[in-house]
Short mmCIF file of C-alpha atoms and ligand atoms in Angstrom, two decimals:
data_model
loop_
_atom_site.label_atom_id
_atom_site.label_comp_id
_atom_site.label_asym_id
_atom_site.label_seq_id
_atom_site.Cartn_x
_atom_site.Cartn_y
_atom_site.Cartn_z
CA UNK A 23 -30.03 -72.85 -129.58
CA UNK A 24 -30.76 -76.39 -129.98
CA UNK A 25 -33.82 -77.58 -127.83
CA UNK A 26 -32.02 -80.70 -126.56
CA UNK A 27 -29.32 -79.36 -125.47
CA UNK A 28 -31.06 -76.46 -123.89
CA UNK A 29 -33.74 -79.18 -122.21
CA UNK A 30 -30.34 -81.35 -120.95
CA UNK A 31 -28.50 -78.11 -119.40
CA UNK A 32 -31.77 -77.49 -117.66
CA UNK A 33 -32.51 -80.81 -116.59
CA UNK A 34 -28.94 -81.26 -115.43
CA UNK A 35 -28.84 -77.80 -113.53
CA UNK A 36 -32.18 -78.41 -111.65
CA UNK A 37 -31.14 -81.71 -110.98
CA UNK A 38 -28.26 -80.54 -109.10
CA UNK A 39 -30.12 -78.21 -107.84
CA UNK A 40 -32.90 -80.13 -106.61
CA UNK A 41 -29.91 -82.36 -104.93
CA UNK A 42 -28.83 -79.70 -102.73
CA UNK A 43 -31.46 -78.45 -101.74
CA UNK A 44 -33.24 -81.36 -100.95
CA UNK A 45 -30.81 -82.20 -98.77
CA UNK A 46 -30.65 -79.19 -97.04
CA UNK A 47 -34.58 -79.68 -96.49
CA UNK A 48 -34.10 -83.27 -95.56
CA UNK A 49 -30.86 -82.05 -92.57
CA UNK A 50 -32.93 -79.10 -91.44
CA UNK A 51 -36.60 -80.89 -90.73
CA UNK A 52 -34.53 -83.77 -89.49
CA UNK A 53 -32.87 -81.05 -87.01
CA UNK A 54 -35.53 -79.97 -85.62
CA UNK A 55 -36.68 -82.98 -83.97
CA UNK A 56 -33.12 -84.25 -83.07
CA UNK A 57 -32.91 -83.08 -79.47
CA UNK A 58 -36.22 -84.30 -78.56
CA UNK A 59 -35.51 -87.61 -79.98
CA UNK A 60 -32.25 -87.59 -78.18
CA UNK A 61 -30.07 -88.26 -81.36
CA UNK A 62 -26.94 -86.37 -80.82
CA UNK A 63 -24.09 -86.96 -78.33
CA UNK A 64 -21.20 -85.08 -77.26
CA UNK A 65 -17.71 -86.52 -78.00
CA UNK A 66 -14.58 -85.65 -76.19
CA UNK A 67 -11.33 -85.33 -77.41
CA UNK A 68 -8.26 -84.99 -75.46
CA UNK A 69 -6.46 -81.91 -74.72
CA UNK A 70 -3.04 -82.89 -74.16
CA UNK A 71 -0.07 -80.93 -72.80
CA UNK A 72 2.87 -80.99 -74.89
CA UNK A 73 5.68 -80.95 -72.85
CA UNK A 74 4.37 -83.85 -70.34
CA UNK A 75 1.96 -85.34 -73.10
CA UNK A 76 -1.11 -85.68 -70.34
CA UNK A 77 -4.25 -85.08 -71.29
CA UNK A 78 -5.34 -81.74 -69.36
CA UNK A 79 -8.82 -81.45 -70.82
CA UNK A 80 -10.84 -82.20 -73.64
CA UNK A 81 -12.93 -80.10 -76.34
CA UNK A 82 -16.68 -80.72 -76.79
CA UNK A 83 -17.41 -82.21 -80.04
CA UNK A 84 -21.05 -82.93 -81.39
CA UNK A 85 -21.99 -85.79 -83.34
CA UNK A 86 -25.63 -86.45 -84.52
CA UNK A 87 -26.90 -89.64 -85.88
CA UNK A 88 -30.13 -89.44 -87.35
CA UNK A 89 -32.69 -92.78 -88.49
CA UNK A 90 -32.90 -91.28 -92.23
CA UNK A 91 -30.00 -89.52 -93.02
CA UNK A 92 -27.23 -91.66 -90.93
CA UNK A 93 -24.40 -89.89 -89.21
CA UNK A 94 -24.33 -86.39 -90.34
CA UNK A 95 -21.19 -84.47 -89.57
CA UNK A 96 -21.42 -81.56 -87.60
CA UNK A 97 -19.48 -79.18 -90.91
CA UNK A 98 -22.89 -79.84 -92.44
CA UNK A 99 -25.39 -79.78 -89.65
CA UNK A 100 -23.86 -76.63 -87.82
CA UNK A 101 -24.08 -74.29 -90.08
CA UNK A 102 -28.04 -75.20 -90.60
CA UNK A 103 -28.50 -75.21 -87.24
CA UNK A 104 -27.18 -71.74 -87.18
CA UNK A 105 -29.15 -70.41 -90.15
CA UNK A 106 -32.51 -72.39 -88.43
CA UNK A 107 -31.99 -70.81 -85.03
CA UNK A 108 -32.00 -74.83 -83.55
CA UNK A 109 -28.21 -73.83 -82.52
CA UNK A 110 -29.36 -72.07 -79.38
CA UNK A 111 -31.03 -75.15 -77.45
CA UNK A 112 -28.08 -77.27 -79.44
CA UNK A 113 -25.85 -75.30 -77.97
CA UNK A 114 -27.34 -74.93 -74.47
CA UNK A 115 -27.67 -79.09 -74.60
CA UNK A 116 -23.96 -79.15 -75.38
CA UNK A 117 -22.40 -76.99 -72.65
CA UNK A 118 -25.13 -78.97 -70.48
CA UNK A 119 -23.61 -82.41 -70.81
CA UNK A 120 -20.09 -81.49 -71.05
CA UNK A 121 -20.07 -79.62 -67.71
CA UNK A 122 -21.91 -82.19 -66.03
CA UNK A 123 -19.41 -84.80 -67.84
CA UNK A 124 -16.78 -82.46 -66.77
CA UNK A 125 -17.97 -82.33 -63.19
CA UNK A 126 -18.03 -86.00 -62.34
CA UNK A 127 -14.70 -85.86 -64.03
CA UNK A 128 -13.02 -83.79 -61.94
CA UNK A 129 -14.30 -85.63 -58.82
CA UNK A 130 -13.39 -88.61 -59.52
CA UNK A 131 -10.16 -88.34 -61.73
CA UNK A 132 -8.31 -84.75 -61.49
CA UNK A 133 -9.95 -81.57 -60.33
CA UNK A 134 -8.00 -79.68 -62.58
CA UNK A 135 -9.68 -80.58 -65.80
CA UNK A 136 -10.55 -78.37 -68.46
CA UNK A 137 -13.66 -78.20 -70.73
CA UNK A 138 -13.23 -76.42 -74.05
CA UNK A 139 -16.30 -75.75 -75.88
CA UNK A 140 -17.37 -74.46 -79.47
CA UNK A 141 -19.92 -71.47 -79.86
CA UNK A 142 -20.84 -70.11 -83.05
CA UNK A 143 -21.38 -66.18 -84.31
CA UNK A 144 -26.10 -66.87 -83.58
CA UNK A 145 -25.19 -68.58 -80.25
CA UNK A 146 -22.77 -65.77 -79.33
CA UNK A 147 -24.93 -62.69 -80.79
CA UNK A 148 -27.47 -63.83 -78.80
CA UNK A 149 -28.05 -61.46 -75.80
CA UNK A 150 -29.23 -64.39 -73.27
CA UNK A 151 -25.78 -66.24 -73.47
CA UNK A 152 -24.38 -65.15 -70.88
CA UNK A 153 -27.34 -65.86 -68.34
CA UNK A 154 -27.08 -69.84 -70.00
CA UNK A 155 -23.61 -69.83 -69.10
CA UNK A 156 -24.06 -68.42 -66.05
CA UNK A 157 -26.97 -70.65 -65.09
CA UNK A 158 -25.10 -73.98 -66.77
CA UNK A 159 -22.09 -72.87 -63.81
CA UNK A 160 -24.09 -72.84 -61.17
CA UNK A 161 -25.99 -75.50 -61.73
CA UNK A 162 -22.94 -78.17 -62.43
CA UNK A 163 -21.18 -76.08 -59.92
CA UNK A 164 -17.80 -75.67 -62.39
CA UNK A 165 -15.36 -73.24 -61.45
CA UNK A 166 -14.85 -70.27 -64.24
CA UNK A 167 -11.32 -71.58 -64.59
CA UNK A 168 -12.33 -75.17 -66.22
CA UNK A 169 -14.12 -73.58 -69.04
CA UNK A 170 -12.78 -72.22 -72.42
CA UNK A 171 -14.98 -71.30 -75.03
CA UNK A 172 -13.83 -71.31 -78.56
CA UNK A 173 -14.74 -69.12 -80.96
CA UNK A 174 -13.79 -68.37 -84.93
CA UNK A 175 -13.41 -65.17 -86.73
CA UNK A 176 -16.49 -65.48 -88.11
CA UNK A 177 -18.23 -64.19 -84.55
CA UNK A 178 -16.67 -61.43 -84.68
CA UNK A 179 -16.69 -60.37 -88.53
CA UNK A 180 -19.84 -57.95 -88.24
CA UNK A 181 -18.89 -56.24 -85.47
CA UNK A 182 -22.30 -55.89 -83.34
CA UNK A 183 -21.83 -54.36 -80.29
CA UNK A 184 -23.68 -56.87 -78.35
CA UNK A 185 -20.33 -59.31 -79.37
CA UNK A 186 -18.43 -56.85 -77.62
CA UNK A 187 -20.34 -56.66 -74.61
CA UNK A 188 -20.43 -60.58 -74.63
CA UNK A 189 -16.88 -60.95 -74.71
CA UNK A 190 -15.84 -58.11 -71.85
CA UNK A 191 -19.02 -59.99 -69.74
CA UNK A 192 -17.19 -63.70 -70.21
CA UNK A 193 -13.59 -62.41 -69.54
CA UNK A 194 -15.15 -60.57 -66.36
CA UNK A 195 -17.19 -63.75 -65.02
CA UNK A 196 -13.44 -65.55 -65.72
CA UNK A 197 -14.31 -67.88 -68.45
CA UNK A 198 -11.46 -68.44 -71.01
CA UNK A 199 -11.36 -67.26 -74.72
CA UNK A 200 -10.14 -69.10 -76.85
CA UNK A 201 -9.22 -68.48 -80.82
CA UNK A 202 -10.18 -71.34 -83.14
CA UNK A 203 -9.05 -72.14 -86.40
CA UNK A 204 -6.11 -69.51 -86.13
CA UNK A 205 -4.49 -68.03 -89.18
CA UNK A 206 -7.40 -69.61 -91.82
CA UNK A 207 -9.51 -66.10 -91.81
CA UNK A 208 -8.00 -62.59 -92.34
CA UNK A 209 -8.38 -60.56 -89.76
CA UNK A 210 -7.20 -62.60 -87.22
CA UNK A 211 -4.05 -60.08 -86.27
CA UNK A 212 -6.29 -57.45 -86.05
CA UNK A 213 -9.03 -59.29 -83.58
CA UNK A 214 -5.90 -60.45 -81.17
CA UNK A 215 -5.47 -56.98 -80.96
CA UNK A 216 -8.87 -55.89 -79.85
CA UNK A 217 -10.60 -58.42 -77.97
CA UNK A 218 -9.44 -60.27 -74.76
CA UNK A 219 -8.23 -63.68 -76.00
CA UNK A 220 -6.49 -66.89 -73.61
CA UNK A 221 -5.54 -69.17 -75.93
CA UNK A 222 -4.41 -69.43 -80.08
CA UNK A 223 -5.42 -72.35 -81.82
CA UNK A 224 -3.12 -73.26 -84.83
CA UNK A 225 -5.64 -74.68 -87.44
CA UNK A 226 -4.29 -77.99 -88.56
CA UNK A 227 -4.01 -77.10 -92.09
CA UNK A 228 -0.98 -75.42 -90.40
CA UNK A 229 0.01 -78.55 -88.58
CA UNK A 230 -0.23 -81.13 -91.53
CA UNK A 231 2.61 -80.79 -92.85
CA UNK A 232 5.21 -79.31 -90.41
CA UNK A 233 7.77 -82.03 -90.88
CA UNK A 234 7.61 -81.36 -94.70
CA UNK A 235 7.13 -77.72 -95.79
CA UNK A 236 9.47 -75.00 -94.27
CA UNK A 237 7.28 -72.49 -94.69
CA UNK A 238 4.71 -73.92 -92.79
CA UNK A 239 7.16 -74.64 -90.02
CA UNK A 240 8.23 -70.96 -89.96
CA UNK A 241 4.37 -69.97 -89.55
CA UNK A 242 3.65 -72.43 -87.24
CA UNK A 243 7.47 -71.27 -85.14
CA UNK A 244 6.05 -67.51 -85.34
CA UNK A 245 2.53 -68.33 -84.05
CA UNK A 246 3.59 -69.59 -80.93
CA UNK A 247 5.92 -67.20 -80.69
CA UNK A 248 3.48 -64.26 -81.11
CA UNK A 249 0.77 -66.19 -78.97
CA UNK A 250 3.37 -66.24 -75.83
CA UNK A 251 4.77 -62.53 -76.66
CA UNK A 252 0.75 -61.40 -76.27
CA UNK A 253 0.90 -63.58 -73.21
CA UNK A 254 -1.77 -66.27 -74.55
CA UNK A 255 -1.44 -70.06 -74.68
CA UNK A 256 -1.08 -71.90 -77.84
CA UNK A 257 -2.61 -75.15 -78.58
CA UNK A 258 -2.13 -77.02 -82.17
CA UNK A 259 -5.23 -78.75 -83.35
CA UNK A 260 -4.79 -81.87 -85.66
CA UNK A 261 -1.38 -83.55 -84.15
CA UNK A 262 -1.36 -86.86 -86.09
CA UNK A 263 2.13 -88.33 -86.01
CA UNK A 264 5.57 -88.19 -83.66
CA UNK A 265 7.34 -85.96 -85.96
CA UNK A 266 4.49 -83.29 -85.42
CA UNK A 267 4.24 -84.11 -82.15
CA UNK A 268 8.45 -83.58 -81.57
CA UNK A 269 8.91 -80.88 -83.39
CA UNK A 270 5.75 -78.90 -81.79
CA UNK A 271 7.23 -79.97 -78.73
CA UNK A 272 10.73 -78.36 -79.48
CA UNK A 273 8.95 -75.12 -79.99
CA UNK A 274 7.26 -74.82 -77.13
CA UNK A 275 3.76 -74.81 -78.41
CA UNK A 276 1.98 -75.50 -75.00
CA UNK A 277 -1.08 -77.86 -75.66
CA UNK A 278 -1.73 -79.98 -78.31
CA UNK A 279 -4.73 -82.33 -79.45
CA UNK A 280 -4.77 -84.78 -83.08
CA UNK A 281 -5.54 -88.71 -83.78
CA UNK A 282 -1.50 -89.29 -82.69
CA UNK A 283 -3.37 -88.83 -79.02
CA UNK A 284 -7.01 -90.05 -79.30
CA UNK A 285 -10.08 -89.26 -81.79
CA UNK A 286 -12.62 -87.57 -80.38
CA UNK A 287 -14.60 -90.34 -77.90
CA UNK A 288 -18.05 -90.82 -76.59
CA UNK A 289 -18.31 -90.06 -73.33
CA UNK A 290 -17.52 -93.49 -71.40
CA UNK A 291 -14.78 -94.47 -73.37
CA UNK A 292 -12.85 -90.95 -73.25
CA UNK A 293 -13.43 -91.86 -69.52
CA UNK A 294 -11.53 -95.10 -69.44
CA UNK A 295 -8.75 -93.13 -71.09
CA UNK A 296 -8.58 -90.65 -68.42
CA UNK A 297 -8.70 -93.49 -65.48
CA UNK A 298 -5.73 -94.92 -67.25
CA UNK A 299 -3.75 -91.71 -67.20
CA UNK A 300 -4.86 -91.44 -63.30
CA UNK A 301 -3.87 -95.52 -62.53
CA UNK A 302 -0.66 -94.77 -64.21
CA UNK A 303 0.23 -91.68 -62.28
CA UNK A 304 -0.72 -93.37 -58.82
CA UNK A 305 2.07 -96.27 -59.99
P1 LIG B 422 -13.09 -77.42 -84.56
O1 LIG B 422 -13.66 -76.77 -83.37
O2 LIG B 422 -11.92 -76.77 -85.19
O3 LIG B 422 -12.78 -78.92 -84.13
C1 LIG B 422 -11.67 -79.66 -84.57
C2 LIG B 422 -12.04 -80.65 -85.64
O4 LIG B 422 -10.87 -81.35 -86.05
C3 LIG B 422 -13.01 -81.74 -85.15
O5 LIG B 422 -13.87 -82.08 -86.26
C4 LIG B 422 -12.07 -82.89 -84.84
O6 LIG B 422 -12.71 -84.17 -84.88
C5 LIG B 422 -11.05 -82.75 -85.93
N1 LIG B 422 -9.75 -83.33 -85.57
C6 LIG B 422 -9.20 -83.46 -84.34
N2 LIG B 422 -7.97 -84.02 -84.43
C7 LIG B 422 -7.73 -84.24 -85.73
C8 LIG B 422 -6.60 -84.80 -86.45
O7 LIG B 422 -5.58 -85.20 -85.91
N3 LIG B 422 -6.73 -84.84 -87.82
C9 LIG B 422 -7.85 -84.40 -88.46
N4 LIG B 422 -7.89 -84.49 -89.79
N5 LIG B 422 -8.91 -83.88 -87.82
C10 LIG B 422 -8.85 -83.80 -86.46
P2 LIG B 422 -15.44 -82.28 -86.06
O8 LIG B 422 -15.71 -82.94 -84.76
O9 LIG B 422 -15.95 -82.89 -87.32
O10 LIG B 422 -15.98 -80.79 -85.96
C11 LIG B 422 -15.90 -79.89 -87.03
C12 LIG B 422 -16.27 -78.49 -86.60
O11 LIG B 422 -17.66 -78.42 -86.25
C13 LIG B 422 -15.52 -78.01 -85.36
O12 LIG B 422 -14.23 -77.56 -85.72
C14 LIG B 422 -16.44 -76.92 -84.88
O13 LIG B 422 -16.21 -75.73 -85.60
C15 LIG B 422 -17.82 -77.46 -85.24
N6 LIG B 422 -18.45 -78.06 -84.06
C16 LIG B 422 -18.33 -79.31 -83.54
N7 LIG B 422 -19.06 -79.45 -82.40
C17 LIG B 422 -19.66 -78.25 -82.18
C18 LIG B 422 -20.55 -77.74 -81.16
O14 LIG B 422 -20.91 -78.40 -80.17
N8 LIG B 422 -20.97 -76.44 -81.31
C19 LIG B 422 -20.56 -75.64 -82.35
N9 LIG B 422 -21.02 -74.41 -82.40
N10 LIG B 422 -19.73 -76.08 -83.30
C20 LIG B 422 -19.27 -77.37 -83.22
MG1 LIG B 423 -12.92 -76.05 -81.68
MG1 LIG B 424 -10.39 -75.66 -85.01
MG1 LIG B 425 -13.55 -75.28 -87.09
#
């Protein structure tokens, strides 16, 4: 084979190569000092109810700007942080703020208001969870009720039994369950079945195009209708216009969150949002 073209395919391959994986060096040494140099914050996006379009609650989101590598976004961070370990005090930092965000929140605005919150397969495997949770509870004093935690297929694709056990422990302490990223893995059917879920959320590649594609409609139709024959709530992630917003509406989907409400927020402005709501009510 020719020398040049074998020196270009293996310059070009390493290169690429090199690329990624220099990257992934560069995210995961970065990670490990992010929580001590305080560089992430949660975000909160509203969880809106469909058929009175007030927000109800708001999921958790991450974000995590770093001095070298700029915003990162949490599709690339997260799974590091999982493969690293560096979820588990992530995580615990998360739930931490939120609840004590969610706390001050239901004081001061409506006592009713719901936290949802995103745990991965490492953070849920872990056998100390529960005590966290438990400990995060009492120490922000939030009742069981306020909290969902979301989880994707993917915690419960190798089936350890310590997953098991986690789930029947958080269903009997009365913390919610709830199903992200419905109908994008493949057993999903088959885990509504076995394990002791609250909520469905449709996946937005579901949502997008609604007013467009039939099919997608019909899915979207027999979701909800599934979720409320298994007695669960059903909330459509990634609402960005009125047609979505209508036509979710006219078939009874219950909850609802997308850009056509609000982008995820940092923490003071989602609160002026809320206050708005709550002035608006008291007029
Ligand atoms: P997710 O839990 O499914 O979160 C929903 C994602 O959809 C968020 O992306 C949100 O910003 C985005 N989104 C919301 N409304 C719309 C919309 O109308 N249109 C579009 N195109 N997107 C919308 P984000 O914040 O980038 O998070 C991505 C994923 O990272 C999350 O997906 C979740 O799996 C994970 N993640 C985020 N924060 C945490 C965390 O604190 N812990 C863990 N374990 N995972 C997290
Ligand atoms: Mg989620
Ligand atoms: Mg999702
Ligand atoms: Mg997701």
């Amino acid at each position: 084979y020719s020398k040049d073209r074998g020196r270009n395919t293996y310059n070009f391959y390493t290169h690429q190569m090199d690329q990624d994986i220099n990257r992934r060096l560069r995210v995961e040494e970065q990670l490990r000092n992010a929580l001590k140099r305080k560089e992430f914050e949660v975000y909160f996006q509203p969880l809106v109810e469909i058929k009175s379009r007030k927000i109800i609650g708001a999921e958790a989101l991450l974000r995590w700007k770093n001095a070298l590598l700029g915003q990162v976004t949490p599709d690339e961070f997260i799974p590091i942080a999982e493969q690293t370990g560096l979820i588990i005090p992530i995580g615990q930092y998360v739930i931490d703020i939120a609840f004590n965000a969610t706390k001050k929140w239901q004081q001061q605005f409506q006592s009713q208001f719901k936290i949802a919150i995103n745990v991965s397969p490492k953070q849920f495997r872990e056998n100390t969870f529960i005590d966290m949770l438990k400990m995060q509870l009492e120490k922000h004093q939030i009742h069981v009720s306020s909290v969902e935690l979301e989880i994707t297929e993917g915690v419960l694709l190798n089936g350890d039994p310590i997953i098991n056990s986690n789930l029947t422990s958080i269903n009997d302490i009365g913390v919610s369950i709830s199903m992200d990223d419905f109908g994008t893995g493949y057993s999903s059917l088959s885990y509504l079945r076995s394990y002791p879920f609250d909520t469905l959320k449709v996946d937005k590649s579901f949502i997008n195009d609604i007013t467009v594609d039939p099919g997608d409609l019909e899915l979207v139709g027999a979701a909800i209708a599934m979720g409320h024959g298994l007695n669960l709530k059903v909330v459509a992630e990634g609402i960005e216009t009125e047609e979505q917003y209508h036509l979710l509406r006219s078939l009874k989907c219950d909850y609802g969150q997308g850009y056509l409400f609000s982008k995820p927020l940092p923490r003071a402005e989602f609160e002026e949002l809320l206050q708005t709501q709550v002035k608006s009510a008291d007029q």
